[in-house]
CSV table of C-alpha atoms in Angstrom, one decimal:
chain,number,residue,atom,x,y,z
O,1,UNK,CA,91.4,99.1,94.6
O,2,UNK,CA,93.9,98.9,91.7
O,3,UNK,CA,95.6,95.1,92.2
O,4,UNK,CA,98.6,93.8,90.4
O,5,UNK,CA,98.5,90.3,90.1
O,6,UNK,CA,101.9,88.2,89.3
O,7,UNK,CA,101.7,84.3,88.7
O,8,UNK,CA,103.6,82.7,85.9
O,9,UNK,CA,100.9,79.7,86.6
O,10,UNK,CA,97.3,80.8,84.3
O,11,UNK,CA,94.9,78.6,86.4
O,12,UNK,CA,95.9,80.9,89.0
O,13,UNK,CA,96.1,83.6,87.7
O,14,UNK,CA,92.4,83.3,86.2
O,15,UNK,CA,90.8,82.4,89.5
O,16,UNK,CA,92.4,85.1,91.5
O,17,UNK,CA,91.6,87.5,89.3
O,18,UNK,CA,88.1,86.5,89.1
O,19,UNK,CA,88.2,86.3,92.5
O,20,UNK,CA,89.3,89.5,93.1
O,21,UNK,CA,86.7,91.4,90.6
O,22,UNK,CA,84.0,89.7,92.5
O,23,UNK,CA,85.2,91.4,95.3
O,24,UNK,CA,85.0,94.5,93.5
O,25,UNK,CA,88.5,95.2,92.5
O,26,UNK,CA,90.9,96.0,88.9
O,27,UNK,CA,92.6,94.1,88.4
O,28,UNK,CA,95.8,93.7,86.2
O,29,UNK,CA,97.6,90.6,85.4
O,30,UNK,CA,100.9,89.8,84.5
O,31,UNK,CA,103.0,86.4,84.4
O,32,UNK,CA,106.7,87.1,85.6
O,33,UNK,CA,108.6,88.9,88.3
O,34,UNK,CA,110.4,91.1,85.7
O,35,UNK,CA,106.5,92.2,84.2
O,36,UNK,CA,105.4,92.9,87.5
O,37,UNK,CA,108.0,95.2,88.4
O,38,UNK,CA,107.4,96.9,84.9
O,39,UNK,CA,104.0,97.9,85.7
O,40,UNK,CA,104.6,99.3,89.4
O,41,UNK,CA,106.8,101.6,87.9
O,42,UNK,CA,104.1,102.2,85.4
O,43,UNK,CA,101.1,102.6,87.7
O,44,UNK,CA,100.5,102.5,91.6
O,45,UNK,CA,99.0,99.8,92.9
O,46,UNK,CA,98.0,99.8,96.8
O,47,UNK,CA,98.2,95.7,97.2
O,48,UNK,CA,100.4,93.6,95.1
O,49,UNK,CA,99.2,89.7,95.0
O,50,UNK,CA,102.4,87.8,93.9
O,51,UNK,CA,103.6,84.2,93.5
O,52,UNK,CA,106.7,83.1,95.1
O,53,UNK,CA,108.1,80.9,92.6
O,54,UNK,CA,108.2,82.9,89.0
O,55,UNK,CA,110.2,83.0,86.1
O,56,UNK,CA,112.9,86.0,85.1
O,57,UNK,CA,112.7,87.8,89.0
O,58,UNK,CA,110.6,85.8,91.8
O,59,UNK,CA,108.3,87.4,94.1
O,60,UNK,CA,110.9,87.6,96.9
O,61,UNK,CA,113.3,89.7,94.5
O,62,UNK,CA,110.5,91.7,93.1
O,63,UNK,CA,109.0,92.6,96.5
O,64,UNK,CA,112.9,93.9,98.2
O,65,UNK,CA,113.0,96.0,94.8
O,66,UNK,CA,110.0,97.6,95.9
O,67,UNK,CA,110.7,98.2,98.9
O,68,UNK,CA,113.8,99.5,98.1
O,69,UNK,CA,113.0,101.7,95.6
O,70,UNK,CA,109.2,102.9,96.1
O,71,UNK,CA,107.8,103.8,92.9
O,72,UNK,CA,106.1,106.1,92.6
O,73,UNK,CA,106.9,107.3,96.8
O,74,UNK,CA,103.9,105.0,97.6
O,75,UNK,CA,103.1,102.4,99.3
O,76,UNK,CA,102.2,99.1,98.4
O,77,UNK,CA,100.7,96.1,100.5
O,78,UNK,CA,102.4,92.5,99.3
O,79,UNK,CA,100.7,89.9,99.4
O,80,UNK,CA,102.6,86.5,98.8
O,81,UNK,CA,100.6,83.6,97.3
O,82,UNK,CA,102.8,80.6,98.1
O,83,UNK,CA,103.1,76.6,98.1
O,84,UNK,CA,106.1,77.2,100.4
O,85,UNK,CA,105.5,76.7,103.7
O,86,UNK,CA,108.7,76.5,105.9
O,87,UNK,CA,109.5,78.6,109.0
O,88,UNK,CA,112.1,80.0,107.3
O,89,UNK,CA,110.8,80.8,104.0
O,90,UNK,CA,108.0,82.8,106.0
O,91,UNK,CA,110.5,85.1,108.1
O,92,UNK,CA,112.8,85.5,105.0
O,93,UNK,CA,109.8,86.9,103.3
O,94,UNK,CA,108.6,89.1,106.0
O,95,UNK,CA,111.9,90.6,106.3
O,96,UNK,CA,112.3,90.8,102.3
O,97,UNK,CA,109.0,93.3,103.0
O,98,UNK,CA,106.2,91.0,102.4
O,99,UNK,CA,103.3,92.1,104.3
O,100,UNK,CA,101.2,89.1,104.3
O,101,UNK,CA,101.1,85.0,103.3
O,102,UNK,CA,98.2,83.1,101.8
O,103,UNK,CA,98.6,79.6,100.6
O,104,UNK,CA,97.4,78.1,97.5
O,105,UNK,CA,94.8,76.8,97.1
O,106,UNK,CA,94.1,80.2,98.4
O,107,UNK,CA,90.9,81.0,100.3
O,108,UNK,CA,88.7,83.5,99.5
O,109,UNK,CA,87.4,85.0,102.8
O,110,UNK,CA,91.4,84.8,104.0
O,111,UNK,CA,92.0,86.9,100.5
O,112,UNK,CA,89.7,89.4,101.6
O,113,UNK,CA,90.4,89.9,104.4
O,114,UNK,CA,94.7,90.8,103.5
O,115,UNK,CA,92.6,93.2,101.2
O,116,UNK,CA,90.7,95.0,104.0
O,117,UNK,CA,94.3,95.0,105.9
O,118,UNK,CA,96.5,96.3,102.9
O,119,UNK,CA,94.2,99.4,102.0
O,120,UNK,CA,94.0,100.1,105.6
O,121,UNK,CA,98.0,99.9,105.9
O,122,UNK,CA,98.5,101.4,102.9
O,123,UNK,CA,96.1,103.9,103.3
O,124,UNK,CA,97.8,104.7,106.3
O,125,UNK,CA,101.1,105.0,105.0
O,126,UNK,CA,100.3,107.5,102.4
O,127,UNK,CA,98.7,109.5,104.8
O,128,UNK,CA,101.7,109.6,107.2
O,129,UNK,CA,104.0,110.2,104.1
O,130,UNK,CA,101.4,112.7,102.8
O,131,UNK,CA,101.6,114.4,106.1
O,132,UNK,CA,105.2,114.4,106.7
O,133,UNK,CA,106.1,116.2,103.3
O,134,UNK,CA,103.8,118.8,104.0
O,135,UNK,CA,103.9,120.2,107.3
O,136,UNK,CA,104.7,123.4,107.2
O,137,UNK,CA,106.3,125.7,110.5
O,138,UNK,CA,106.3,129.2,111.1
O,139,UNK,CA,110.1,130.4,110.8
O,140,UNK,CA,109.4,133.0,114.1
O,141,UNK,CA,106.9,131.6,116.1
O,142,UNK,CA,107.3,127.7,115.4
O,143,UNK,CA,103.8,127.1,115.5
O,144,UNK,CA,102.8,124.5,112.5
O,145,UNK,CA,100.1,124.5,110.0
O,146,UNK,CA,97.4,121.9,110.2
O,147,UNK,CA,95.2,120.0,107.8
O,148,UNK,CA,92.1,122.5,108.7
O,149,UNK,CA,94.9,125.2,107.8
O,150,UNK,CA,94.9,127.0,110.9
O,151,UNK,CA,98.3,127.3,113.5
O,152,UNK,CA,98.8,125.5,116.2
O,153,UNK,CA,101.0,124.7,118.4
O,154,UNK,CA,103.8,122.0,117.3
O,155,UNK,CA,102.4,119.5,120.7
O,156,UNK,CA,98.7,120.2,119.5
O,157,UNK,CA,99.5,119.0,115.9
O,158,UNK,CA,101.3,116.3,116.9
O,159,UNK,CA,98.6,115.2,119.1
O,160,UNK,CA,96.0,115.8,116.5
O,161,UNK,CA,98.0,114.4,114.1
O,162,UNK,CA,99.9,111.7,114.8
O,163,UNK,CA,98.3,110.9,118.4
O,164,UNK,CA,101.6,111.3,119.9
O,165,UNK,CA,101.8,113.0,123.2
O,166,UNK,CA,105.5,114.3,123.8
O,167,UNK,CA,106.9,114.1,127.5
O,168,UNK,CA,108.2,117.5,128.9
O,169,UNK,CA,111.1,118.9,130.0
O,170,UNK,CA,113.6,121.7,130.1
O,171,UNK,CA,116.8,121.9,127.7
O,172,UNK,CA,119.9,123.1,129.5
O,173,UNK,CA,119.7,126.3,127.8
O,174,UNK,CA,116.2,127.1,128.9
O,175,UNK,CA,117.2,126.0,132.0
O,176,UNK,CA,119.8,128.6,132.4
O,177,UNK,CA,118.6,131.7,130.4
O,178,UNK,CA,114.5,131.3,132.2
O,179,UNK,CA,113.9,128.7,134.3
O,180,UNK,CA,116.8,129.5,136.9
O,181,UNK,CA,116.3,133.5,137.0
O,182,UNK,CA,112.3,132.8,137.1
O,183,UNK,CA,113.5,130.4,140.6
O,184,UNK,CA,115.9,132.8,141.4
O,185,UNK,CA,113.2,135.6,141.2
O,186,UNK,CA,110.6,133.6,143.6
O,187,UNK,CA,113.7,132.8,146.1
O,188,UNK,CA,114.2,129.5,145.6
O,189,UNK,CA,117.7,127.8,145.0
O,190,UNK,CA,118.1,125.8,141.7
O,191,UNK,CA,121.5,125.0,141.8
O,192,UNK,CA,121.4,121.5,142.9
O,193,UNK,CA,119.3,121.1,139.9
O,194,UNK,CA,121.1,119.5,136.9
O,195,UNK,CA,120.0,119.4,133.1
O,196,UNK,CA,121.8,117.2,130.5
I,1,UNK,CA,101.7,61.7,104.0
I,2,UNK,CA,104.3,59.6,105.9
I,3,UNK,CA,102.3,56.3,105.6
I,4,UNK,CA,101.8,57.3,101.7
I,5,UNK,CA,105.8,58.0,101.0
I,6,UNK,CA,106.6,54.3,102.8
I,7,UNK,CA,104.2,52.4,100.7
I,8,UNK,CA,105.8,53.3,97.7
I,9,UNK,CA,104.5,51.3,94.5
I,10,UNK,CA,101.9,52.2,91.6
I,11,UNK,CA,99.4,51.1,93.6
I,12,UNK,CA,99.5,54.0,96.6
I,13,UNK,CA,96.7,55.1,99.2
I,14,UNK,CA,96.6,58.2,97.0
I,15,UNK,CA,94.5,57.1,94.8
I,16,UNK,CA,92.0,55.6,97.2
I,17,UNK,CA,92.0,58.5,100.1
I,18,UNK,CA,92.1,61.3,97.8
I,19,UNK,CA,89.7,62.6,94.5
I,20,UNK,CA,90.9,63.0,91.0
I,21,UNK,CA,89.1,65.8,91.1
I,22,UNK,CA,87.3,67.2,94.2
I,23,UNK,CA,83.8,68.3,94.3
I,24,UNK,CA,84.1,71.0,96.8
I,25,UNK,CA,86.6,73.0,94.6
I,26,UNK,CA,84.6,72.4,91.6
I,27,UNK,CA,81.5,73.9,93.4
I,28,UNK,CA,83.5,77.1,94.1
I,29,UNK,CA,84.7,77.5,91.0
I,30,UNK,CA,81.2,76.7,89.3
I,31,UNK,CA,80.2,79.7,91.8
I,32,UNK,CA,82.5,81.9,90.8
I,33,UNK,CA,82.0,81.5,87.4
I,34,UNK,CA,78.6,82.5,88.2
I,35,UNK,CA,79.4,85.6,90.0
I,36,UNK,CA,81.9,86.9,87.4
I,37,UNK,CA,82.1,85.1,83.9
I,38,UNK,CA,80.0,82.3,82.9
I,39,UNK,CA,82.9,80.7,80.7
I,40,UNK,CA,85.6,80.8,83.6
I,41,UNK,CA,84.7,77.3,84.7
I,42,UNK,CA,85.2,75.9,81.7
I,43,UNK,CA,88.3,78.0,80.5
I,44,UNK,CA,89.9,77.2,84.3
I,45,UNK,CA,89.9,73.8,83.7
I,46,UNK,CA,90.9,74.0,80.0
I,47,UNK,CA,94.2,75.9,81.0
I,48,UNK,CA,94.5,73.5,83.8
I,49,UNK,CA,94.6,70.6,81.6
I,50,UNK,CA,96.7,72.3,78.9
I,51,UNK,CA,99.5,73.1,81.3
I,52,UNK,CA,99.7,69.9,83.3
I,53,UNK,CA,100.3,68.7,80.4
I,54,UNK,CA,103.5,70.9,79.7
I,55,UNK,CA,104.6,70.6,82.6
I,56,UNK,CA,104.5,66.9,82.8
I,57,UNK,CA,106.5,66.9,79.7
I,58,UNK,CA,108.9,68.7,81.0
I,59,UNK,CA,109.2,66.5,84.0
I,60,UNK,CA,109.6,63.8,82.1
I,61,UNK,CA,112.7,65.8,80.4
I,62,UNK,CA,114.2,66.8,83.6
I,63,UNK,CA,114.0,63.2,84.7
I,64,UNK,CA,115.9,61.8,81.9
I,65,UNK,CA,118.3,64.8,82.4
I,66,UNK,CA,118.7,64.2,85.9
I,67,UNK,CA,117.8,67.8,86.5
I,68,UNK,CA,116.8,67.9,90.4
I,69,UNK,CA,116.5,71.4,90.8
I,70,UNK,CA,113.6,71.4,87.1
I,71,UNK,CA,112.2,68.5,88.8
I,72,UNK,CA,111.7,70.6,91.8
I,73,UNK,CA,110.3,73.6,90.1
I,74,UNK,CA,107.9,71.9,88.2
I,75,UNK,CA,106.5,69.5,91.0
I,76,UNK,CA,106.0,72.7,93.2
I,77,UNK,CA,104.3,74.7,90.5
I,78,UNK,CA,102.1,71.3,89.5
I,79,UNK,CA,101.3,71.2,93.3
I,80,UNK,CA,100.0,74.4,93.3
I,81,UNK,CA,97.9,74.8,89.8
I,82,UNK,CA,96.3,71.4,90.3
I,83,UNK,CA,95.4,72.1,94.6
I,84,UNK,CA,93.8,75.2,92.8
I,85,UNK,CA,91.6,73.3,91.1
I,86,UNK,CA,91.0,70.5,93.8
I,87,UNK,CA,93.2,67.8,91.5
I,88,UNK,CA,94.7,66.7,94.9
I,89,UNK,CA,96.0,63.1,93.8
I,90,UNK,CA,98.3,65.2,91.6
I,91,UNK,CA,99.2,67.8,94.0
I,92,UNK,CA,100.0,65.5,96.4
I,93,UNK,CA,101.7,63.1,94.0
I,94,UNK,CA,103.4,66.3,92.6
I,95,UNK,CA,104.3,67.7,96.6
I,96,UNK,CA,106.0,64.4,96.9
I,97,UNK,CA,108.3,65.0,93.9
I,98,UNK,CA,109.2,68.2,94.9
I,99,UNK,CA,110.3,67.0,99.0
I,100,UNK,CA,112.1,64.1,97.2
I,101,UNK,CA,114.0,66.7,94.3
I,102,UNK,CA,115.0,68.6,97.6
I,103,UNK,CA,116.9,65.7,99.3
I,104,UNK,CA,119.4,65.9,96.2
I,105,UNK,CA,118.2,62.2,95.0
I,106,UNK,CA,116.8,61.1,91.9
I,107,UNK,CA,116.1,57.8,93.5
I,108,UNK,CA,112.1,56.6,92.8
I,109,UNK,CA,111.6,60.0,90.9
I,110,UNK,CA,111.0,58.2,87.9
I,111,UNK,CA,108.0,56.1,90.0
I,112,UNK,CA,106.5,59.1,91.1
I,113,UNK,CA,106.4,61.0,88.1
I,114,UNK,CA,104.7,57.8,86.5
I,115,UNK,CA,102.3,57.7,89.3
I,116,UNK,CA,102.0,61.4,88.9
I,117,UNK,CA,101.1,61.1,84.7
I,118,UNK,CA,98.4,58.1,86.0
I,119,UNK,CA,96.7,60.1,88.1
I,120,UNK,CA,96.7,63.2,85.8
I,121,UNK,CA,95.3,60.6,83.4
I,122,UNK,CA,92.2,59.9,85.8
I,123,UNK,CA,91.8,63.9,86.6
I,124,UNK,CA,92.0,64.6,83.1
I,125,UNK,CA,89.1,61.8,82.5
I,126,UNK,CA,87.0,63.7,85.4
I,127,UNK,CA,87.5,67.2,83.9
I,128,UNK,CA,86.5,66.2,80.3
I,129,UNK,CA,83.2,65.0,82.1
I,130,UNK,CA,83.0,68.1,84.3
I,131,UNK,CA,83.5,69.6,80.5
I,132,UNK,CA,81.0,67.7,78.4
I,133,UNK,CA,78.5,68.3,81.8
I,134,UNK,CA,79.3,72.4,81.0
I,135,UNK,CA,78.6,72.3,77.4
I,136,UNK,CA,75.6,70.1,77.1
């Protein structure tokens, strides 16, 4: 993966990113909040590795514009490395958008493991979003087209899909135009039936 | 850390229960080094060095300023560069100055950045051997 690193402090930034490349990741470093947010608009990274405390824009402002915005109309896994450590400051940053919390000294079998979590999150995410802008219905028969590009029904791609299962039922227009003459047809009385 | 904070002086348990500079993060980053760049170990501890120093200047600065909130900033990001590179009489020392910046007083922030620059002094002393180790 493709990892934005953003610590104003160089010690960390070195090992990190030395850290990371032994784990087999790119890795590109920057030193403030403000150059961080330059290069996701720049390039997409999947996972974002960010101090809290920075110059210019910290990594709490930097992470709610990302969220906000989306460069880019990707997702991107943050990461916050952190000497904070209040209960607080931990929910604030989870509902800012950060993903995840290490804390410094970081530890490296910790680190990797956020990475195996953000590319499977992110990974995710793109697919859904991927997914969602493309599905494509038949104007007549409402059938949609799936990722093997055949038609199918809209609960079969759904299912396939998304693994969602809808629940059934009638709409009060169905109800009255088919299901009531089909009961009506077989002699049985629907009218204490009701359908909102 | 609340027996350390009430004997206060220039003579604390820090310097006794924690290293100036700890083995166990030296041998990490001596492994890593090996994995990735043979000169990280040495250019780790060389920015290490170089910024603790700036940033202990500053502290001084902020100190005679009476600026709580630099004092703060500075202690937190010492505490975090120098627990990076196991220099945990400094983080600690540095962790300390940060909490006491938070309360809103500057009272014994002058002792604790002394006590901070003394055991820099004695880290700085462990990395230049670490360094002179490296090189021969």
């Amino acid at each position: 993966m493709n990892i934005l690193i953003a610590d104003d402090e160089a010690t960390l930034r070195l090992v990190m990113a030395a850290t990371l490349k032994k784990l087999g990741h790119e890795v590109t470093k920057v030193a403030t909040g403000l150059q961080a947010w330059q290069a996701l608009q720049q390039d997409y990274f999947p996972v974002l590795v960010t101090d809290w405390t920075m110059p210019e824009m910290d990594g709490m402002h930097l992470t709610q514009m990302l969220r906000a915005t989306t460069p880019h109309d990707l997702y991107t896994y943050v990461v916050m490395v952190t000497a904070h450590g209040s209960r607080e400051d931990y929910l604030n940053g989870i509902r800012a958008g950060v993903d995840a919390f290490l804390v410094k000294p970081f530890d490296e079998a910790l680190l990797e493991a956020q990475l195996f979590i953000g590319e499977r999150i992110a990974g995710l995410q793109n697919h859904t979003k991927r997914l969602e802008s493309i599905m494509t219905v038949c104007s007549y028969c409402k059938r949609v087209r799936s990722e093997d590009d055949r038609w199918v029904g809209m609960e079969k791609y759904l299912d396939t899909t998304f693994q969602t299962k809808p629940s059934h039922t009638v709409c009060a227009s169905c109800f009255t135009t088919k299901v009531k003459p089909e009961m009506e047809r077989l002699g049985i009385n629907g009218d204490h039936i009701q359908v909102r | 850390m609340e027996n350390r904070i009430a004997s206060s002086g220039p003579q604390r348990d820090t310097e006794s229960l924690l290293p100036a500079l700890d083995a166990t993060a030296l041998q990490a980053l001596r492994e890593l080094a090996e994995a990735t760049d043979p000169e990280l170990f040495e250019e780790v501890l060389q920015t290490y060095l170089q910024d603790a120093e700036h940033h202990l200047a500053a502290l001084h600065q902020a100190a005679d300023s009476g600026d709580l909130s630099g004092m703060k900033k500075l202690g937190h990001t010492l505490k975090g560069s120098s627990a990076q590179v196991g220099a945990y009489q400094v983080s600690t020392l540095a962790e300390e100055l940060e909490v006491l910046a938070n309360t809103g007083s500057a009272n014994g922030a002058q002792d604790l950045i002394e006590q901070i620059e003394m055991a820099f002094g004695r880290t700085r002393i462990a990395v230049q051997h670490q360094l002179n180790g490296a090189m021969q």
